[in-house]
Structures are given as C-alpha cells and as structure tokens.
Amino acid sequence: MKKALSIMLAVLLMMSLFSLTSASAEVQNLLPITEENFVNKGYGVYIPHYVENGLLGKEAGIWRSSDDNEGVTFDTETVKFGKQSIKVVRGESENSCVSFPVAIGHLEIGKTYTFQAYVKTSKVISASSGAFLSVEAKAVVPEYRWVAGFEGGVSSVPLTGTKDWQLLFSTFTVPDDPDAIFIFNLGMFGTFNGTAWFDGLALVEGDTPIEDYESIVPYADDNTDTPATPAPVAPTLNGEPSAWAKEEILKALEADLVPEHVNSNYTTDITRSDFCDLIIKMIEKKSGKAIADVIAGYADAKADVSFPDTDSANVIAAAKLGIVNGRSSGAFDPTANITRQEAAKMLALAAKVLGADITASEVAFADADDIYAWAKEFIYYVNTIGVMNGTSTTTPPNFSPLRTYTREQSILTVYRLFNAI
C-alpha cells in the first residue's frame, strides 16, 4: 500500500508537521506526549516565527497561552494512552483562555479531515465554552488574516462539568488557499475553573472520527517511528463489592461503563448525581455519540435546564432528556440518595432515549401497594427485560420500591440495560 497520511502532532520547536503523500490513508498514528515534543517558547510569536525562519510546511510550532502557559503540564497519573497526558488547569480568572497550537501543515485542498482526541474534565465551569478542540486556518502573506471559512476557527463540542474520557473531534475541509497555515488547538476557552486532560491525538481523513482506538497504533514512548502495541488493560476494582455483584461489575468496567469516581465504595448508597453520571456514560457508549449530539437529536429534549445547587453537565443532560427532574423547590438535591423505584424510572427513560419501546404488561409484586403510581410502568419495563429483579424469593416477590439503591446495584443494572436494548 502506498505510504498513507503521516502526521506527527507536537507543540513548539522540536516537532514534526503534517505531511501527505497519498490520498489512500485513513488515519494517522497517535502522538506520543513527551516533554521533548512540547517545548514552551512563549505566547504571541508563532506566526512571525514560522515566517522568519522559513518553516512553513516544515518543523515548527509554538505554544500559546493567555496566562504565560501557567496551568499547562504533563500528567503521568491520569492517562488514556501511553505514559502521559496533557493537563490544563484553570483557576479563578476572567482572562480564561488556555490553548495551544499542536501543529501546522499544508493538507490536500478540498479534502475533509477530522482532528480528534480523548478529553477528560473535572469541575469545569464555563460561561461560554469549556474544554475543546479546534482547528484554525490563517495566512501570513501578503498580510496576516483569517482564511475564508475559518473565521474564529472550527471547534468541537465543548465539555463542562466532570466527565470521564470522551472522544471530541473537529471536522474541517481544506480551503483553496495556498497561503493557509493550519493550527490545531486543544485547551479551555471561556472557562473560569476546572481541569481538563487531553490524550490520544489523531488526524483522520474524512468526516467521521475513529472511535476504535485499537485500530490506531501509537508511536513508542521513546518517540521513534517504531509502533508500540499497547497491552490490554484489565478492569480494576477499587475495593470489594458483594460477591453476587462482582462478576457483572467487572464486565461493566471492561465495557467502560463506570465513571472513575463511581468505581469504589460499592455497597454504599448512590447519589442522584452519581447515578446521572452512570446513565449518561451508558447512553454515550450505546449510541456512539457525545451526549450533546444525543440531546440535539432527541425530539423531546428540554432547553435551558438549570439547577441552583449543581452545575454537573451530566445532571443537566439527564434533565434535558427527561430522565430526571428537580425537586418541587426547583433544586436538584445532587447528594441525596435514590430509591429503587426512582432508579427504575431513570433506567427506563434512558432506554426510551435510546429508542426502546418501554411499554410492558403489569407485573405482580407482593408489595405492589407500596409502589407509587408514577413508577409502576417503569418498574414493569425494567423487570420484564431482566434489568431489575425482585428483592425476595417469595411468589410473587417484593420489589421494595422505597429502599435505597447502592452503587453496585446501579452499576450492574446499567450494565444489564446496556446489553438489553
């Protein structure tokens, strides 16, 4: 096969630029994130540097940040691939832009590409954006200007709140402008607080991101051109669940359905907020879409949802999809525990969002009088499809609708729903 699209993403002076030798390629290799590839040279000089040193289409790159690069580091503890991720931290500041160009290069005119990376966030609060990827196209001759169609750049859907690793991407088509310089950014814009990690950078030919990263072989950690095949990562329990739940929890971890902060204290009662995190992650995995795209495509989605006591992106998403509601006071009460009948409703409505018909025939329970009227249809559905069972061996069994719901019960029922629909 002819040599395909070969691109080494890197930041600053010692990095390789994008090059194209054949139109037959589908995807580039991952970027090895090392200090050697990311050298801080300051803010605001990247365009003159490229021109003055004759580096257009060759090796170049300049990191930029509105805060002199403070808060941008490498992290060996929180990673998706390899040994390090790029960590961006924002403090309280109205001057809330932290971003950097990843690479420049002249790509094939008229061809569509997708710039992608995995992103993880923690407590990101944003007035207008959040953690993001973007592609800029600028020209420096005969004068500095935006390239037509890229005014302000082309950006991914931003992430806010606390989210586990998610695939973000920005798709663009190369304009017919021979003076165009492409700058690939990742960081946080319009952000007042929070932390974001970036890993698994890739450039893909076409308008569809590659979600199966097993098909993308990362470069070795020694930054050579020799590919290194990552060893499979076995699911890891953070503590000991109940014996009856352990097998399914391990399977849920293997399916990447469990947010990191929920993978512990399995026998404790789950909070309303944490259950939303589980549900939203499952919806994204099952649909293969970012939750923003799921909301955009859901006819019954609500707009402008907010709560005075939480800014969790997953809670807001679940509320927009009609999976959860606030209390009568208008607050969400994120740290409160949920009951079994509340869990049944959320699971059933998550299935509905994913296109399932949640109608079901009545199921007999010994404690049927304890089940609230609004919960019955949802309980019948999740019981019928084998997601939530009774709580006794009697005939008919009890459902215990008012009993609280534990983390391990939540994990395994979300896993069962993932496989049932």
Short mmCIF file of C-alpha atoms in Angstrom, two decimals:
data_model
loop_
_atom_site.label_atom_id
_atom_site.label_comp_id
_atom_site.label_asym_id
_atom_site.label_seq_id
_atom_site.Cartn_x
_atom_site.Cartn_y
_atom_site.Cartn_z
CA MET A 1 0.00 0.00 0.00
CA LYS A 2 1.23 3.47 -0.78
CA LYS A 3 2.51 5.49 2.07
CA ALA A 4 -0.53 6.98 3.83
CA LEU A 5 -1.20 10.18 5.67
CA SER A 6 1.67 10.63 8.11
CA ILE A 7 1.33 13.27 10.74
CA MET A 8 3.21 13.79 13.94
CA LEU A 9 1.31 16.14 16.20
CA ALA A 10 3.51 18.13 18.57
CA VAL A 11 3.79 21.51 20.10
CA LEU A 12 6.62 24.02 19.76
CA LEU A 13 10.04 23.96 18.28
CA MET A 14 11.04 20.26 18.08
CA MET A 15 8.05 18.67 16.38
CA SER A 16 7.06 17.23 13.02
CA LEU A 17 4.37 18.77 10.86
CA PHE A 18 1.58 17.16 8.96
CA SER A 19 2.58 15.73 5.59
CA LEU A 20 0.54 13.95 2.95
CA THR A 21 1.99 11.59 0.38
CA SER A 22 -1.07 9.63 -0.64
CA ALA A 23 -4.82 10.10 -0.72
CA SER A 24 -5.41 6.49 0.31
CA ALA A 25 -4.70 6.90 4.03
CA GLU A 26 -7.41 6.75 6.62
CA VAL A 27 -5.82 7.75 9.92
CA GLN A 28 -2.56 8.97 11.39
CA ASN A 29 -0.79 7.45 14.35
CA LEU A 30 -1.24 8.77 17.86
CA LEU A 31 1.01 11.49 19.23
CA PRO A 32 3.46 10.38 21.92
CA ILE A 33 3.06 13.02 24.61
CA THR A 34 6.57 13.75 25.88
CA GLU A 35 8.42 16.80 27.14
CA GLU A 36 10.68 16.54 24.09
CA ASN A 37 7.68 17.23 21.86
CA PHE A 38 6.28 20.06 23.94
CA VAL A 39 8.73 22.94 24.45
CA ASN A 40 7.41 26.23 25.81
CA LYS A 41 8.51 29.17 23.67
CA GLY A 42 6.08 31.83 24.88
CA TYR A 43 2.88 33.46 23.66
CA GLY A 44 2.04 35.50 20.62
CA VAL A 45 5.05 34.77 18.39
CA TYR A 46 4.08 31.67 16.50
CA ILE A 47 3.08 33.27 13.19
CA PRO A 48 6.18 35.52 12.89
CA HIS A 49 8.35 32.59 13.92
CA TYR A 50 7.10 30.46 11.09
CA VAL A 51 7.73 33.22 8.53
CA GLU A 52 11.08 34.47 9.79
CA ASN A 53 12.58 31.02 9.99
CA GLY A 54 11.18 29.71 6.72
CA LEU A 55 9.43 26.85 8.49
CA LEU A 56 6.12 26.78 6.64
CA GLY A 57 5.42 23.12 5.90
CA LYS A 58 8.47 22.01 7.89
CA GLU A 59 9.21 21.60 11.58
CA ALA A 60 7.75 24.36 13.73
CA GLY A 61 5.32 25.04 16.47
CA ILE A 62 4.74 27.48 19.27
CA TRP A 63 2.78 27.03 22.46
CA ARG A 64 0.49 29.90 23.38
CA SER A 65 -1.47 30.76 26.49
CA SER A 66 -3.12 33.89 27.82
CA ASP A 67 -1.55 33.23 31.21
CA ASP A 68 2.04 32.63 30.09
CA ASN A 69 1.43 28.88 29.97
CA GLU A 70 0.74 28.57 33.68
CA GLY A 71 -1.51 25.63 34.39
CA VAL A 72 -0.44 23.52 31.38
CA THR A 73 1.59 20.49 32.43
CA PHE A 74 2.12 16.79 31.77
CA ASP A 75 0.32 14.25 33.93
CA THR A 76 1.50 10.67 34.45
CA GLU A 77 -1.36 9.77 36.81
CA THR A 78 -4.39 10.49 34.63
CA VAL A 79 -3.85 8.97 31.19
CA LYS A 80 -5.85 7.27 28.45
CA PHE A 81 -2.93 6.04 26.35
CA GLY A 82 0.80 5.69 26.89
CA LYS A 83 2.53 7.28 29.85
CA GLN A 84 1.38 10.90 29.93
CA SER A 85 -1.50 13.19 29.15
CA ILE A 86 -1.61 16.95 28.69
CA LYS A 87 -3.19 18.59 31.73
CA VAL A 88 -4.75 22.07 31.63
CA VAL A 89 -5.80 23.69 34.92
CA ARG A 90 -7.76 26.90 35.25
CA GLY A 91 -8.09 29.00 38.39
CA GLU A 92 -10.48 31.83 39.12
CA SER A 93 -9.89 34.32 36.31
CA GLU A 94 -11.94 36.24 33.78
CA ASN A 95 -8.97 36.00 31.41
CA SER A 96 -9.86 32.39 30.97
CA CYS A 97 -8.20 31.18 27.77
CA VAL A 98 -5.71 28.34 27.86
CA SER A 99 -4.96 26.76 24.50
CA PHE A 100 -2.02 25.92 22.28
CA PRO A 101 -1.37 25.08 18.65
CA VAL A 102 -0.49 21.45 18.18
CA ALA A 103 0.87 21.53 14.65
CA ILE A 104 0.72 23.26 11.29
CA GLY A 105 0.87 21.91 7.80
CA HIS A 106 -0.45 22.14 4.27
CA LEU A 107 -3.07 19.46 3.66
CA GLU A 108 -4.74 18.44 0.43
CA ILE A 109 -7.04 21.15 -0.91
CA GLY A 110 -10.70 20.17 -0.94
CA LYS A 111 -10.17 17.15 1.32
CA THR A 112 -12.05 16.76 4.60
CA TYR A 113 -10.21 15.82 7.80
CA THR A 114 -11.20 15.16 11.40
CA PHE A 115 -8.96 16.26 14.28
CA GLN A 116 -9.73 14.19 17.37
CA ALA A 117 -8.58 13.49 20.92
CA TYR A 118 -9.86 11.95 24.12
CA VAL A 119 -10.69 14.52 26.79
CA LYS A 120 -11.44 14.16 30.49
CA THR A 121 -12.70 17.00 32.70
CA SER A 122 -13.07 17.78 36.38
CA LYS A 123 -15.33 20.54 37.68
CA VAL A 124 -15.07 22.66 34.55
CA ILE A 125 -17.25 25.75 34.89
CA SER A 126 -17.62 27.86 31.78
CA ALA A 127 -19.59 30.92 30.78
CA SER A 128 -19.38 30.26 27.06
CA SER A 129 -17.36 27.16 26.20
CA GLY A 130 -15.20 24.65 28.12
CA ALA A 131 -12.62 22.01 27.22
CA PHE A 132 -12.40 21.77 23.44
CA LEU A 133 -10.50 21.01 20.26
CA SER A 134 -10.33 23.45 17.38
CA VAL A 135 -8.72 23.98 14.00
CA GLU A 136 -7.66 27.41 12.80
CA ALA A 137 -6.58 28.39 9.30
CA LYS A 138 -4.60 31.60 8.92
CA ALA A 139 -2.36 33.17 6.31
CA VAL A 140 0.60 35.50 6.78
CA VAL A 141 1.21 36.63 3.21
CA PRO A 142 0.68 39.17 1.86
CA GLU A 143 -0.77 40.10 5.27
CA TYR A 144 -1.93 38.35 8.43
CA ARG A 145 -5.56 37.26 8.03
CA TRP A 146 -8.07 34.53 8.72
CA VAL A 147 -8.62 32.13 5.85
CA ALA A 148 -12.15 32.28 4.46
CA GLY A 149 -14.43 29.81 6.20
CA PHE A 150 -12.29 29.65 9.33
CA GLU A 151 -13.09 32.97 10.98
CA GLY A 152 -12.83 32.09 14.65
CA GLY A 153 -11.82 28.53 13.83
CA VAL A 154 -13.75 25.26 13.68
CA SER A 155 -14.36 23.80 17.14
CA SER A 156 -15.58 20.60 18.73
CA VAL A 157 -18.47 20.42 21.17
CA PRO A 158 -17.01 21.75 24.46
CA LEU A 159 -17.09 19.74 27.68
CA THR A 160 -18.01 21.16 31.07
CA GLY A 161 -18.57 19.67 34.49
CA THR A 162 -16.90 16.40 35.45
CA LYS A 163 -16.75 13.88 32.62
CA ASP A 164 -14.74 10.70 32.13
CA TRP A 165 -12.70 10.27 28.94
CA GLN A 166 -14.76 11.25 25.91
CA LEU A 167 -13.86 11.47 22.26
CA LEU A 168 -14.02 15.04 20.96
CA PHE A 169 -13.44 15.96 17.35
CA SER A 170 -13.44 18.89 14.94
CA THR A 171 -14.07 18.30 11.23
CA PHE A 172 -12.88 20.69 8.55
CA THR A 173 -12.35 20.91 4.80
CA VAL A 174 -9.11 22.34 3.43
CA PRO A 175 -9.85 25.59 1.53
CA ASP A 176 -8.31 26.52 -1.79
CA ASP A 177 -5.83 28.94 -0.27
CA PRO A 178 -2.15 28.14 -0.86
CA ASP A 179 -1.09 30.52 1.93
CA ALA A 180 -3.15 28.77 4.61
CA ILE A 181 -1.45 27.66 7.81
CA PHE A 182 -3.37 25.15 9.92
CA ILE A 183 -3.13 25.38 13.71
CA PHE A 184 -4.60 22.60 15.81
CA ASN A 185 -5.63 23.67 19.30
CA LEU A 186 -6.78 21.98 22.45
CA GLY A 187 -7.38 23.51 25.82
CA MET A 188 -10.07 25.56 27.54
CA PHE A 189 -11.82 28.72 26.41
CA GLY A 190 -14.33 30.86 28.27
CA THR A 191 -13.55 28.79 31.34
CA PHE A 192 -13.44 30.11 34.90
CA ASN A 193 -12.47 26.98 36.76
CA GLY A 194 -11.62 23.33 36.32
CA THR A 195 -9.15 20.81 34.95
CA ALA A 196 -9.00 19.05 31.59
CA TRP A 197 -6.78 16.22 30.34
CA PHE A 198 -6.08 15.54 26.64
CA ASP A 199 -4.75 12.27 25.22
CA GLY A 200 -4.88 10.16 22.05
CA LEU A 201 -4.48 12.92 19.48
CA ALA A 202 -5.16 11.89 15.88
CA LEU A 203 -5.95 13.31 12.47
CA VAL A 204 -8.33 11.24 10.34
CA GLU A 205 -9.17 11.56 6.66
CA GLY A 206 -12.90 12.07 6.23
CA ASP A 207 -15.68 13.47 8.40
CA THR A 208 -16.02 10.57 10.86
CA PRO A 209 -13.80 10.16 13.93
CA ILE A 210 -12.20 6.82 14.73
CA GLU A 211 -13.70 5.52 17.99
CA ASP A 212 -11.99 2.12 17.95
CA TYR A 213 -8.52 3.12 19.07
CA GLU A 214 -7.36 -0.47 18.77
CA SER A 215 -7.13 0.29 15.06
CA ILE A 216 -4.71 3.16 15.71
CA VAL A 217 -1.24 2.04 16.80
CA PRO A 218 0.56 4.65 18.94
CA TYR A 219 4.19 5.52 18.43
CA ALA A 220 6.57 4.07 21.01
CA ASP A 221 7.22 6.12 24.14
CA ASP A 222 10.82 6.67 23.06
CA ASN A 223 9.46 8.92 20.25
CA THR A 224 10.80 6.74 17.45
CA ASP A 225 8.88 5.73 14.37
CA THR A 226 8.59 2.18 15.69
CA PRO A 227 4.98 1.46 16.67
CA ALA A 228 4.30 0.09 20.12
CA THR A 229 1.29 -2.11 20.69
CA PRO A 230 -0.38 -1.17 23.98
CA ALA A 231 -1.01 -4.03 26.38
CA PRO A 232 -4.69 -4.62 27.17
CA VAL A 233 -5.77 -3.12 30.47
CA ALA A 234 -7.71 -5.44 32.73
CA PRO A 235 -10.64 -3.90 34.62
CA THR A 236 -9.65 -2.99 38.16
CA LEU A 237 -11.89 -2.98 41.21
CA ASN A 238 -11.27 -0.22 43.72
CA GLY A 239 -12.40 -2.16 46.76
CA GLU A 240 -14.54 -5.26 47.14
CA PRO A 241 -18.18 -5.43 46.03
CA SER A 242 -20.67 -8.01 47.22
CA ALA A 243 -19.97 -11.48 45.89
CA TRP A 244 -23.21 -11.60 43.87
CA ALA A 245 -22.37 -8.32 42.12
CA LYS A 246 -18.66 -8.75 41.43
CA GLU A 247 -18.83 -10.53 38.07
CA GLU A 248 -21.20 -8.04 36.46
CA ILE A 249 -19.31 -5.05 37.88
CA LEU A 250 -16.12 -6.38 36.29
CA LYS A 251 -17.96 -6.73 32.99
CA ALA A 252 -19.29 -3.18 33.31
CA LEU A 253 -15.74 -1.94 33.91
CA GLU A 254 -14.49 -3.90 30.92
CA ALA A 255 -17.21 -2.26 28.81
CA ASP A 256 -16.05 1.16 30.10
CA LEU A 257 -19.45 1.99 31.56
CA VAL A 258 -18.32 3.08 35.02
CA PRO A 259 -17.03 6.61 35.69
CA GLU A 260 -13.85 6.54 37.73
CA HIS A 261 -15.38 8.33 40.73
CA VAL A 262 -18.19 5.74 40.95
CA ASN A 263 -15.82 2.76 40.86
CA SER A 264 -15.45 2.41 44.65
CA ASN A 265 -17.49 2.05 47.85
CA TYR A 266 -19.74 -0.38 46.04
CA THR A 267 -22.08 -1.22 48.92
CA THR A 268 -22.86 2.42 49.79
CA ASP A 269 -25.99 4.14 48.55
CA ILE A 270 -25.56 6.02 45.28
CA THR A 271 -26.36 9.72 44.97
CA ARG A 272 -28.66 11.28 42.43
CA SER A 273 -25.73 12.99 40.73
CA ASP A 274 -23.58 9.84 40.51
CA PHE A 275 -26.47 7.86 39.04
CA CYS A 276 -26.79 10.53 36.34
CA ASP A 277 -23.07 10.08 35.59
CA LEU A 278 -23.60 6.34 35.11
CA ILE A 279 -26.68 6.80 32.95
CA ILE A 280 -25.13 9.42 30.66
CA LYS A 281 -21.95 7.39 30.15
CA MET A 282 -24.05 4.37 29.20
CA ILE A 283 -26.12 6.42 26.74
CA GLU A 284 -22.98 7.74 25.07
CA LYS A 285 -21.46 4.28 24.83
CA LYS A 286 -24.64 2.69 23.49
CA SER A 287 -25.40 5.45 20.98
CA GLY A 288 -21.79 6.04 19.95
CA LYS A 289 -22.43 9.78 20.23
CA ALA A 290 -21.44 12.59 22.55
CA ILE A 291 -24.32 13.43 24.85
CA ALA A 292 -24.68 16.88 23.23
CA ASP A 293 -25.40 15.14 19.92
CA VAL A 294 -27.88 12.78 21.60
CA ILE A 295 -29.72 15.77 23.06
CA ALA A 296 -29.70 17.58 19.72
CA GLY A 297 -31.28 14.57 18.03
CA TYR A 298 -33.90 13.86 20.71
CA ALA A 299 -37.27 15.32 19.77
CA ASP A 300 -38.50 15.62 23.37
CA ALA A 301 -35.33 17.23 24.73
CA LYS A 302 -35.83 20.23 27.01
CA ALA A 303 -33.99 23.51 26.62
CA ASP A 304 -32.36 25.84 29.15
CA VAL A 305 -32.37 23.47 32.10
CA SER A 306 -30.56 24.65 35.22
CA PHE A 307 -30.49 23.95 38.95
CA PRO A 308 -29.33 26.27 41.73
CA ASP A 309 -27.45 23.53 43.57
CA THR A 310 -25.45 21.78 40.81
CA ASP A 311 -23.64 22.61 37.58
CA SER A 312 -22.99 18.97 36.70
CA ALA A 313 -23.06 18.58 32.92
CA ASN A 314 -24.42 15.04 33.27
CA VAL A 315 -27.23 16.11 35.58
CA ILE A 316 -28.18 18.88 33.16
CA ALA A 317 -28.02 16.44 30.23
CA ALA A 318 -30.18 13.89 32.03
CA ALA A 319 -32.71 16.60 32.87
CA LYS A 320 -32.79 17.84 29.26
CA LEU A 321 -33.52 14.28 28.13
CA GLY A 322 -36.34 13.99 30.68
CA ILE A 323 -34.60 11.21 32.62
CA VAL A 324 -34.52 13.18 35.89
CA ASN A 325 -36.37 16.13 37.37
CA GLY A 326 -35.65 18.59 40.12
CA ARG A 327 -37.36 18.71 43.47
CA SER A 328 -40.53 20.74 43.99
CA SER A 329 -38.32 23.58 45.24
CA GLY A 330 -36.55 23.74 41.87
CA ALA A 331 -33.29 22.37 43.28
CA PHE A 332 -31.84 19.05 42.14
CA ASP A 333 -30.53 17.77 45.50
CA PRO A 334 -27.49 16.07 43.91
CA THR A 335 -26.14 14.36 47.05
CA ALA A 336 -29.43 12.76 48.05
CA ASN A 337 -29.82 9.01 47.59
CA ILE A 338 -32.24 7.45 45.13
CA THR A 339 -34.83 4.75 45.76
CA ARG A 340 -35.35 1.59 43.76
CA GLN A 341 -38.46 2.98 42.08
CA GLU A 342 -36.57 6.17 41.16
CA ALA A 343 -33.78 4.04 39.70
CA ALA A 344 -36.33 2.05 37.69
CA LYS A 345 -37.75 5.26 36.23
CA MET A 346 -34.32 6.61 35.25
CA LEU A 347 -33.26 3.33 33.67
CA ALA A 348 -36.49 3.02 31.71
CA LEU A 349 -36.35 6.60 30.46
CA ALA A 350 -32.71 6.15 29.44
CA ALA A 351 -33.86 3.18 27.36
CA LYS A 352 -36.55 5.38 25.82
CA VAL A 353 -33.94 8.00 24.86
CA LEU A 354 -32.05 5.21 23.09
CA GLY A 355 -35.15 4.31 21.09
CA ALA A 356 -36.60 1.45 23.13
CA ASP A 357 -40.34 0.90 23.48
CA ILE A 358 -40.76 0.89 27.27
CA THR A 359 -44.36 -0.31 27.38
CA ALA A 360 -44.77 -3.53 29.37
CA SER A 361 -47.52 -5.61 30.86
CA GLU A 362 -48.27 -5.44 34.58
CA VAL A 363 -46.00 -7.49 36.83
CA ALA A 364 -47.24 -8.81 40.18
CA PHE A 365 -45.35 -7.81 43.32
CA ALA A 366 -46.25 -8.69 46.89
CA ASP A 367 -45.71 -5.08 47.96
CA ALA A 368 -47.46 -3.53 44.96
CA ASP A 369 -49.39 -1.17 47.26
CA ASP A 370 -46.09 0.48 48.22
CA ILE A 371 -45.23 1.33 44.62
CA TYR A 372 -46.14 4.88 43.64
CA ALA A 373 -48.49 5.14 40.66
CA TRP A 374 -45.98 7.12 38.56
CA ALA A 375 -43.36 4.38 38.98
CA LYS A 376 -45.35 1.30 38.01
CA GLU A 377 -44.91 1.41 34.23
CA PHE A 378 -41.16 1.89 34.60
CA ILE A 379 -40.81 -0.92 37.13
CA TYR A 380 -42.79 -3.27 34.89
CA TYR A 381 -40.47 -2.48 31.98
CA VAL A 382 -37.10 -2.90 33.72
CA ASN A 383 -38.32 -6.07 35.42
CA THR A 384 -39.67 -7.55 32.20
CA ILE A 385 -36.36 -7.09 30.35
CA GLY A 386 -34.35 -8.50 33.25
CA VAL A 387 -32.65 -5.29 34.39
CA MET A 388 -34.18 -5.04 37.90
CA ASN A 389 -35.43 -8.08 39.72
CA GLY A 390 -37.45 -8.52 42.88
CA THR A 391 -35.92 -8.41 46.35
CA SER A 392 -37.32 -11.65 47.74
CA THR A 393 -37.78 -15.28 46.74
CA THR A 394 -41.48 -15.24 47.53
CA THR A 395 -44.18 -15.67 44.92
CA PRO A 396 -44.91 -13.01 43.95
CA PRO A 397 -41.68 -11.31 45.05
CA ASN A 398 -41.29 -7.95 46.76
CA PHE A 399 -39.90 -5.04 44.78
CA SER A 400 -39.07 -2.80 47.79
CA PRO A 401 -39.71 0.43 45.86
CA LEU A 402 -38.72 2.75 48.72
CA ARG A 403 -35.46 1.01 49.57
CA THR A 404 -32.33 3.00 48.68
CA TYR A 405 -30.12 1.88 45.79
CA THR A 406 -26.44 1.06 46.14
CA ARG A 407 -23.56 1.79 43.79
CA GLU A 408 -23.10 -1.88 42.94
CA GLN A 409 -26.79 -2.28 42.15
CA SER A 410 -26.61 0.83 39.99
CA ILE A 411 -23.53 -0.36 38.09
CA LEU A 412 -24.82 -3.81 37.30
CA THR A 413 -28.32 -2.65 36.29
CA VAL A 414 -26.85 0.00 33.97
CA TYR A 415 -24.68 -2.78 32.51
CA ARG A 416 -27.74 -5.02 32.09
CA LEU A 417 -29.66 -2.22 30.37
CA PHE A 418 -26.69 -1.58 28.06
CA ASN A 419 -26.93 -5.21 26.90
CA ALA A 420 -30.73 -5.49 26.90
CA ILE A 421 -31.56 -2.73 24.42
#
